[in-house]
mmCIF file of C-alpha atoms in Angstrom:
data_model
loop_
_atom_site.group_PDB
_atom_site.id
_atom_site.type_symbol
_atom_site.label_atom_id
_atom_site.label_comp_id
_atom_site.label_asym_id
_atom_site.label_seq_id
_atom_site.Cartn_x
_atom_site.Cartn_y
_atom_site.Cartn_z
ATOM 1 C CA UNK A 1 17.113 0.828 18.506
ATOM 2 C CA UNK A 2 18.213 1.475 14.818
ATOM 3 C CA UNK A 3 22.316 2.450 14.811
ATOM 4 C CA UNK A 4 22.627 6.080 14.498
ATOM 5 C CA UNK A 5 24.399 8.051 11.936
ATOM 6 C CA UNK A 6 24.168 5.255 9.441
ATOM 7 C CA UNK A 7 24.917 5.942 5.681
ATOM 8 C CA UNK A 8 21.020 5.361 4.942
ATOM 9 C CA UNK A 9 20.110 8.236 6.668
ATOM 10 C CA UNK A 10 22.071 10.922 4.683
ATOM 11 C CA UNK A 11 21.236 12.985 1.346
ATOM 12 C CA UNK A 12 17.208 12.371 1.822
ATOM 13 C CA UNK A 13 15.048 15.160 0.136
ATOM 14 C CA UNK A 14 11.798 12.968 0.295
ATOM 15 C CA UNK A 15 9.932 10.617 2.234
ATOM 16 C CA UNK A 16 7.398 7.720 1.052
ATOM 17 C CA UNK A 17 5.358 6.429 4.738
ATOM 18 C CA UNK A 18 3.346 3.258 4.373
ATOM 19 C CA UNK A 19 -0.123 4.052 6.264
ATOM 20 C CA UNK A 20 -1.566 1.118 8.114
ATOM 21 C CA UNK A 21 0.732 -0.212 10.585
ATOM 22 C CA UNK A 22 3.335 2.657 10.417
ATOM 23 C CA UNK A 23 0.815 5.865 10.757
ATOM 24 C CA UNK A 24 -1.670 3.804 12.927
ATOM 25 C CA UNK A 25 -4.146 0.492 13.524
ATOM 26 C CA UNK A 26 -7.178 0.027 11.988
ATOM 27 C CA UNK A 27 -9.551 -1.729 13.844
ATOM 28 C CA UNK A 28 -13.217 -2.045 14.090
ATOM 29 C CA UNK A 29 -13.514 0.571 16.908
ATOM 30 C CA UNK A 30 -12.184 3.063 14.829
ATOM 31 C CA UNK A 31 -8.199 3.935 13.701
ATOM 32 C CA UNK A 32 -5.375 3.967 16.423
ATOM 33 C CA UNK A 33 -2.222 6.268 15.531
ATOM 34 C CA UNK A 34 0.761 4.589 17.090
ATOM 35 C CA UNK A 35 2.716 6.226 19.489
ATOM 36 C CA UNK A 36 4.475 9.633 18.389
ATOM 37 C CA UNK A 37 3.507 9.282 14.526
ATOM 38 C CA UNK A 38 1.537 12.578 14.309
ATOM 39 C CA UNK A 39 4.003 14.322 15.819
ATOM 40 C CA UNK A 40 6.597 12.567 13.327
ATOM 41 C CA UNK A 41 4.460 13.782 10.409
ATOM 42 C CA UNK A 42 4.453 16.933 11.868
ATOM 43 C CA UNK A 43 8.218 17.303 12.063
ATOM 44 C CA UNK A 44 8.869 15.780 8.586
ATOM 45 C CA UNK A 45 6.624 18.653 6.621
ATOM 46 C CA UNK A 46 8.613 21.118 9.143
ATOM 47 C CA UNK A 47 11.934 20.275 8.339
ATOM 48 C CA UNK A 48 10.904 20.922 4.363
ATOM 49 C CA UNK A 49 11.365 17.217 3.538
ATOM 50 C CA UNK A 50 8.993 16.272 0.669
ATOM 51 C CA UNK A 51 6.291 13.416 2.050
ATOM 52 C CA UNK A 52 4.077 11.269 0.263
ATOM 53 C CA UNK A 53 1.560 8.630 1.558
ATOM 54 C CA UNK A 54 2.335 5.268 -0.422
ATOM 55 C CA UNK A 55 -0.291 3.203 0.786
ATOM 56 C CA UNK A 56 -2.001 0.304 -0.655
ATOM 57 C CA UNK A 57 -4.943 0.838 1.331
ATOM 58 C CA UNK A 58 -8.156 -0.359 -0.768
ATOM 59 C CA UNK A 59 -11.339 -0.022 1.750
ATOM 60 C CA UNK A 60 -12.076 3.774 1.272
ATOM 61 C CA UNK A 61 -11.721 6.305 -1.265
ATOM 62 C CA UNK A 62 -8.791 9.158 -1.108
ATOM 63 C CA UNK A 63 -11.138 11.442 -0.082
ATOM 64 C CA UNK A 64 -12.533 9.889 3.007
ATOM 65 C CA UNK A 65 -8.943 8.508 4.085
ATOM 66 C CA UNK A 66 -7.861 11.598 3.625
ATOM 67 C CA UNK A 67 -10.628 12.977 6.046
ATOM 68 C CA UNK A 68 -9.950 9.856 8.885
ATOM 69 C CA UNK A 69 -6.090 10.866 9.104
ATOM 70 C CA UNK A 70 -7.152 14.433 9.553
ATOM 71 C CA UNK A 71 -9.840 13.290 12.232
ATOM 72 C CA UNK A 72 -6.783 11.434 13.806
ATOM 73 C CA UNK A 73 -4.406 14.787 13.852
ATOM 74 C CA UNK A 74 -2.452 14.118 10.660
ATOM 75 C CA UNK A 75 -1.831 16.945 8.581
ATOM 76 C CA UNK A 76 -2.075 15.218 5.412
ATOM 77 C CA UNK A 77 -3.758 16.167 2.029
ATOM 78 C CA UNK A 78 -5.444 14.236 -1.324
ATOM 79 C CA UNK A 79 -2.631 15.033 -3.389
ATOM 80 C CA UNK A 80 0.095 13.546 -0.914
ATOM 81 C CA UNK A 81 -1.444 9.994 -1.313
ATOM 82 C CA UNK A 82 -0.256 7.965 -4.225
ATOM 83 C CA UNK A 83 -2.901 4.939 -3.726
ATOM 84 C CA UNK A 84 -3.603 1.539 -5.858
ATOM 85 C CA UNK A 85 -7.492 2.657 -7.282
ATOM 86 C CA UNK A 86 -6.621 5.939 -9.065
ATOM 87 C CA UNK A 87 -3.981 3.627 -10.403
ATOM 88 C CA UNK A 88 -6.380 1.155 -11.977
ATOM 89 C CA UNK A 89 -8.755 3.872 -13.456
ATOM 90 C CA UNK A 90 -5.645 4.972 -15.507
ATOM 91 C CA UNK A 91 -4.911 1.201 -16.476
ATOM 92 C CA UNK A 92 -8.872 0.631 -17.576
ATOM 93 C CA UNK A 93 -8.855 3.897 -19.875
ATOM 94 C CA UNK A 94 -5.977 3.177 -21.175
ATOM 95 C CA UNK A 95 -6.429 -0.456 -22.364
ATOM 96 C CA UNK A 96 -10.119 0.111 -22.684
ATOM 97 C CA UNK A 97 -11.352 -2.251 -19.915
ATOM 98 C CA UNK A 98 -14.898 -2.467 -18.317
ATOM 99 C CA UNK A 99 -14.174 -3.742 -14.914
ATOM 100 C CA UNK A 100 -16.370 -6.353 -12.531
ATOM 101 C CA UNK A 101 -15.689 -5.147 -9.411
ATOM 102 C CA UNK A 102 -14.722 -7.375 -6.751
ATOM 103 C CA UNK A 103 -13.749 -4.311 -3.888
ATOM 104 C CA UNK A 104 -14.903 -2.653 -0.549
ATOM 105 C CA UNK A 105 -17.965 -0.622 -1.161
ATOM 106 C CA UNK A 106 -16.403 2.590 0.284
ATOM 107 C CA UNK A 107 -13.750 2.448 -2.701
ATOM 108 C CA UNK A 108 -16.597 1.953 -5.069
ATOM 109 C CA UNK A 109 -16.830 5.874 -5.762
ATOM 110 C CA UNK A 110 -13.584 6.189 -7.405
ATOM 111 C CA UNK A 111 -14.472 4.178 -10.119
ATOM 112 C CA UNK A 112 -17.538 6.518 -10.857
ATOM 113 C CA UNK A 113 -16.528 7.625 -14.403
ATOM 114 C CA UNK A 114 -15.710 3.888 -15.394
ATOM 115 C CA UNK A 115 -17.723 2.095 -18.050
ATOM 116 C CA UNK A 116 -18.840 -0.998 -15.989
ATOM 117 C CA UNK A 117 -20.913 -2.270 -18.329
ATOM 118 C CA UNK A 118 -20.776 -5.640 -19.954
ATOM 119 C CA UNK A 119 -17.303 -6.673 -17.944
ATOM 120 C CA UNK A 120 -14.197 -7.876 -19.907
ATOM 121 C CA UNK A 121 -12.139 -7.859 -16.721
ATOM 122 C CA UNK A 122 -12.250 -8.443 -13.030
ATOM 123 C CA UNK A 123 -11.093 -5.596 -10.679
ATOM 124 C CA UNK A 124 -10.148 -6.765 -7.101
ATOM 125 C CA UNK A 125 -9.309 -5.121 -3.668
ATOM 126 C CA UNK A 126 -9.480 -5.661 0.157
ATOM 127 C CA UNK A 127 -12.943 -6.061 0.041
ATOM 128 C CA UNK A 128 -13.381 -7.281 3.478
ATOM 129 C CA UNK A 129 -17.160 -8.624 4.506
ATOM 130 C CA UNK A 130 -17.469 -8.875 0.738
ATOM 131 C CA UNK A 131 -15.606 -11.703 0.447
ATOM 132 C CA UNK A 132 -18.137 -14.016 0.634
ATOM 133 C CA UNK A 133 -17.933 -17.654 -1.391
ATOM 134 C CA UNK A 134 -21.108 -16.463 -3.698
ATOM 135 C CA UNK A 135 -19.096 -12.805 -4.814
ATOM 136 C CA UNK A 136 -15.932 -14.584 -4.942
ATOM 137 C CA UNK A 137 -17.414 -17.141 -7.142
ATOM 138 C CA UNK A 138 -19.261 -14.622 -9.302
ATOM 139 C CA UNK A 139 -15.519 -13.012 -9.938
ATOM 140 C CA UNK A 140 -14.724 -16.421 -10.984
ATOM 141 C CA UNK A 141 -17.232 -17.319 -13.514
ATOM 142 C CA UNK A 142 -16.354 -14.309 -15.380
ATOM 143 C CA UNK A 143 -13.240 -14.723 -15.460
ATOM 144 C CA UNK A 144 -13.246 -18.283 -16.598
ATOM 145 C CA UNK A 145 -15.584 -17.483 -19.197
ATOM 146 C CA UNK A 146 -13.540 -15.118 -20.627
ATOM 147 C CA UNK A 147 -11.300 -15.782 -24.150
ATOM 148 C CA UNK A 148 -8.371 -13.799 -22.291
ATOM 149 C CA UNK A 149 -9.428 -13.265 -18.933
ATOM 150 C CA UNK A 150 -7.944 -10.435 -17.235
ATOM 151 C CA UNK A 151 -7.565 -10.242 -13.302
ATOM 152 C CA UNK A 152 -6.507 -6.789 -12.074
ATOM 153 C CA UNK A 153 -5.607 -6.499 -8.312
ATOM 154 C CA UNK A 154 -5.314 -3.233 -6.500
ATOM 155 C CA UNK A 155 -2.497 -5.121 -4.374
ATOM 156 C CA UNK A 156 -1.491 -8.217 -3.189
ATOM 157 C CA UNK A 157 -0.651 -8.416 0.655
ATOM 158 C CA UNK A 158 -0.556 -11.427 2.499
ATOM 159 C CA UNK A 159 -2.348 -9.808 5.591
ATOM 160 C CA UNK A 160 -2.495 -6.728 7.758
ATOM 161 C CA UNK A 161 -2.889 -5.931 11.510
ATOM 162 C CA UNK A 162 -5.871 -4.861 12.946
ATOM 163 C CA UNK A 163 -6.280 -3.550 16.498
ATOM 164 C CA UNK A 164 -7.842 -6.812 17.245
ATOM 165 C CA UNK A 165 -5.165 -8.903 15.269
ATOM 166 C CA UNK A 166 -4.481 -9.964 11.767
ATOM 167 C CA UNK A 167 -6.369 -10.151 8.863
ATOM 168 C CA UNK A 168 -6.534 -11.425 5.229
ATOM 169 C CA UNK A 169 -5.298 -9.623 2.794
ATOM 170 C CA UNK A 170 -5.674 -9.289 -0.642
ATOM 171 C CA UNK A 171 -3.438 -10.870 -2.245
ATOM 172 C CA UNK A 172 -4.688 -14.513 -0.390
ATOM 173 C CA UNK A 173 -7.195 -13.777 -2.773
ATOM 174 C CA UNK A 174 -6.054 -12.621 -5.584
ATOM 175 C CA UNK A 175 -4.121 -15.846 -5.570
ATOM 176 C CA UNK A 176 -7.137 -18.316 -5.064
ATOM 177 C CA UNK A 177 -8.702 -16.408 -8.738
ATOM 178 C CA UNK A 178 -4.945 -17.025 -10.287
ATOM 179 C CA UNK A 179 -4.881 -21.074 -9.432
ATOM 180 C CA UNK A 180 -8.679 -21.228 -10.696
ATOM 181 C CA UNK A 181 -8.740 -19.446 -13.663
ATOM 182 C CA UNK A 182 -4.729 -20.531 -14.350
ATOM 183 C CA UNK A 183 -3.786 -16.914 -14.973
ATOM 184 C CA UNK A 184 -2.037 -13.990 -13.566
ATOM 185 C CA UNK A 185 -3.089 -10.884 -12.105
ATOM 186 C CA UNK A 186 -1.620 -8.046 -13.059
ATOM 187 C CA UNK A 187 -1.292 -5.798 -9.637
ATOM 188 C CA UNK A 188 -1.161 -1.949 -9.626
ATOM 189 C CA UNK A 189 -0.455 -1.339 -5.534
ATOM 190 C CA UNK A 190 2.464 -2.301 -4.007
ATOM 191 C CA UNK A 191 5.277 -4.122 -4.582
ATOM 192 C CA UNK A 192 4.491 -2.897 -8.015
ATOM 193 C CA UNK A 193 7.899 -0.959 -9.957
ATOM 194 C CA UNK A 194 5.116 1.231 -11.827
ATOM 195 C CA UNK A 195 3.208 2.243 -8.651
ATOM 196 C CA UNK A 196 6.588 2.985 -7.009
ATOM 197 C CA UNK A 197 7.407 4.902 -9.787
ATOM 198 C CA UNK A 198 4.515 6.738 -9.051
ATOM 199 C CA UNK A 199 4.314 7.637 -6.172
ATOM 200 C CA UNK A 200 8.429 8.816 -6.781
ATOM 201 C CA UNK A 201 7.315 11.177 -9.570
ATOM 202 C CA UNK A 202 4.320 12.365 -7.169
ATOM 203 C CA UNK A 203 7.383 13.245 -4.620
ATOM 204 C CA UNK A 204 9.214 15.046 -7.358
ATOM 205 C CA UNK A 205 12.571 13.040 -6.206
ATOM 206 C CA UNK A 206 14.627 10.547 -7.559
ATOM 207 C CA UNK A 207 15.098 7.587 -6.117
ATOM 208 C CA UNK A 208 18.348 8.043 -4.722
ATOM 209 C CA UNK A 209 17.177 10.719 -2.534
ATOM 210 C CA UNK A 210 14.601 8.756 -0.880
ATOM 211 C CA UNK A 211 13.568 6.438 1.797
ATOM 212 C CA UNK A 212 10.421 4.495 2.060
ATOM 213 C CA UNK A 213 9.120 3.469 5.438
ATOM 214 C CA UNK A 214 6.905 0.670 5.979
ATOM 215 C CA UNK A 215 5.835 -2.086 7.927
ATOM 216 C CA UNK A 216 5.526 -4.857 5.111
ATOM 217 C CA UNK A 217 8.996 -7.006 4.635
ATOM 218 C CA UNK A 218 7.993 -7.830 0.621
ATOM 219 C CA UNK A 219 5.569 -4.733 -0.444
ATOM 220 C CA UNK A 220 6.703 -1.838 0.989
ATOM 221 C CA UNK A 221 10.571 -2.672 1.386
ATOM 222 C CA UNK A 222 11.228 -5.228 -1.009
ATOM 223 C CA UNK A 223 9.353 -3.237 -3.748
ATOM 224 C CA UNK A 224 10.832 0.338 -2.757
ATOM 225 C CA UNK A 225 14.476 -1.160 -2.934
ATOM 226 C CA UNK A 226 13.548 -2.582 -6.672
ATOM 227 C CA UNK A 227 13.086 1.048 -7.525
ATOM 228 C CA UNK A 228 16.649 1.887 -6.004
ATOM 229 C CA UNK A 229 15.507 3.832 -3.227
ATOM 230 C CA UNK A 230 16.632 3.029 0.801
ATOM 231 C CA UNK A 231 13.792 1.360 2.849
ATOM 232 C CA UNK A 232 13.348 1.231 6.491
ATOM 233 C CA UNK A 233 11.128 -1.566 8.404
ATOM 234 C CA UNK A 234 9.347 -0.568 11.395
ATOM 235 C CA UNK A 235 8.755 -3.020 14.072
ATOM 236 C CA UNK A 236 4.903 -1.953 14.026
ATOM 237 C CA UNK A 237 1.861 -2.608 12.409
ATOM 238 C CA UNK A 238 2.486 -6.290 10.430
ATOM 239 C CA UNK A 239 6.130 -6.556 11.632
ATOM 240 C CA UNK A 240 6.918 -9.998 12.893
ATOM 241 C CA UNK A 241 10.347 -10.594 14.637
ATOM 242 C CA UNK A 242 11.277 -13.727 11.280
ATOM 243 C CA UNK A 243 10.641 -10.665 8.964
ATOM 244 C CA UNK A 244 14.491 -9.826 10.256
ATOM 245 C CA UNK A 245 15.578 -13.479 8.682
ATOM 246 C CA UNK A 246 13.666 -13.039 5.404
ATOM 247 C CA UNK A 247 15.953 -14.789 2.810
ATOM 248 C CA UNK A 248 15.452 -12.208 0.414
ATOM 249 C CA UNK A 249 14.630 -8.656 1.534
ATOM 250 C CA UNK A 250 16.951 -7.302 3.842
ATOM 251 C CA UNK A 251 15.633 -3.361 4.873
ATOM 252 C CA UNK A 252 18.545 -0.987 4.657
ATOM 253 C CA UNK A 253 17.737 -0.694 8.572
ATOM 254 C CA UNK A 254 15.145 -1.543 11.353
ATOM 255 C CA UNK A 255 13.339 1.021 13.623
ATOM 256 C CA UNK A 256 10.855 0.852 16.052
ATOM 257 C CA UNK A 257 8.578 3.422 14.790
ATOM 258 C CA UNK A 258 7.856 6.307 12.696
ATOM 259 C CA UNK A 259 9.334 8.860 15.419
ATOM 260 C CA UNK A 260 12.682 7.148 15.815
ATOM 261 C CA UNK A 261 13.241 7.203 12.143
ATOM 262 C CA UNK A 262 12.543 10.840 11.326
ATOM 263 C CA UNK A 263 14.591 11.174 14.690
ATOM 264 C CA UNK A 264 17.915 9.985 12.759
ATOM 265 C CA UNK A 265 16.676 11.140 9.571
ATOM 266 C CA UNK A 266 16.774 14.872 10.781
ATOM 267 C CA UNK A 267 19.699 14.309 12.611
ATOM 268 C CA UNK A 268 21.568 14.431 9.050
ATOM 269 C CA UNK A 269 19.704 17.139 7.368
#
């Protein structure tokens, strides 16, 4: 049990909730919601607590997520998730990119109004089954042909928990491209200070005021605490009991879940 009363908990206007692994499990059968985590969700948009979905979750669009945490009794809209693809779309117009795409084909949609054409960088999520040696090979040829190759990665996790166990991420990856091609990716999910930044201005609340909660020791708590906000671990989803000796991300405290965190959270309102 997380110590009650702690200083973390006080002067919160806004909450930032990780997805997978804090919300529920993915799994091939379908999505799992852990134990009390609608009802948490519930209780946080009660109390008048600001909430925002920071999630770097690259296998569907916002739209359908949207519609499987609905299906799963989270009361949750489009706007309230602050996700890594919309992200890149901004970063391609911007710097005039034409992306290969190297990414689930359920997140393919959101880069519908993208020039794809004639590729000058490579564009890479959780593609899952698309992972294969031929597609990841095809990302590397075009990339090492490239003058100034350009590897853009919509995250870089080590691995995530399924209801059957835990998977790839990623960022294993993203970092096979890097030691081919000698280069660095340039990542717009989390840990990301930009994406935090995002989602923060998406909250409407400065960092001081709020607490992200996540299941990730590096992405979701090391990056949140880069953007001087408090971050909680949960000891679901990913969690691992050597996350609590990480030599260098220490979570301003540990719960067990979702519930027991907006538990102590509301405690101080």
């Amino acid at each position: 049990m997380a110590e009650r009363g702690r200083g973390w908990a006080r002067a919160v206007r806004g909450l930032l909730l990780d997805v997978n692994g804090v919300l529920y499990d993915s799994g091939a059968g379908g999505a799992v919601p852990i134990a009390g985590s609608v009802e948490a969700v519930r209780r946080i948009k009660a109390s008048g607590l600001k909430l925002q979905l920071c999630t770097n979750e690259t296998q569907a669009s916002r739209e359908s997520f949207v519609r499987k945490l609905r299906a799963l009794g989270f009361d949750v809209s489009v706007a309230q998730v602050t996700a890594p693809a919309p992200a890149a779309c901004h970063l391609l117009r911007e710097r005039g990119l034409r992306p290969h795409l190297l990414v689930h084909h359920d997140l393919v949609p959101e880069f519908a109004e993208i020039d794809k054409t004639n590729p000058n960088c490579v564009v890479l999520g959780d593609a899952a089954e698309n992972f294969t040696y031929a597609n990841l090979n095809e990302a590397f040829r075009l990339l090492i042909g490239m003058e100034k190759p350009v590897l853009i990665s919509l995250g870089k996790g080590r691995y995530y928990k399924e209801t059957d166990g835990l998977k790839l991420d990623v960022g294993a990856y993203m970092k096979a491209l890097e030691y081919a091609c000698d280069i660095q990716a340039e990542v717009v999910g989390k840990p990301a200070k930009r994406f935090f930044e995002s989602a923060l201005a998406e909250l409407g609340v400065p960092p001081e005021q709020a607490i992200m909660i996540g299941d990730d020791i590096v992405n979701d708590v090391g990056g949140a605490q880069q953007c001087g906000m408090r971050a909680l671990q949960v000891r679901t989803g990913k969690y691992r009991s050597s996350d609590e000796n990480h030599p260098e991300v220490k979570p301003d405290a540990y719960v067990n879940n979702l519930a027991e965190a907006v538990d102590i959270i509301l405690q101080e309102l």
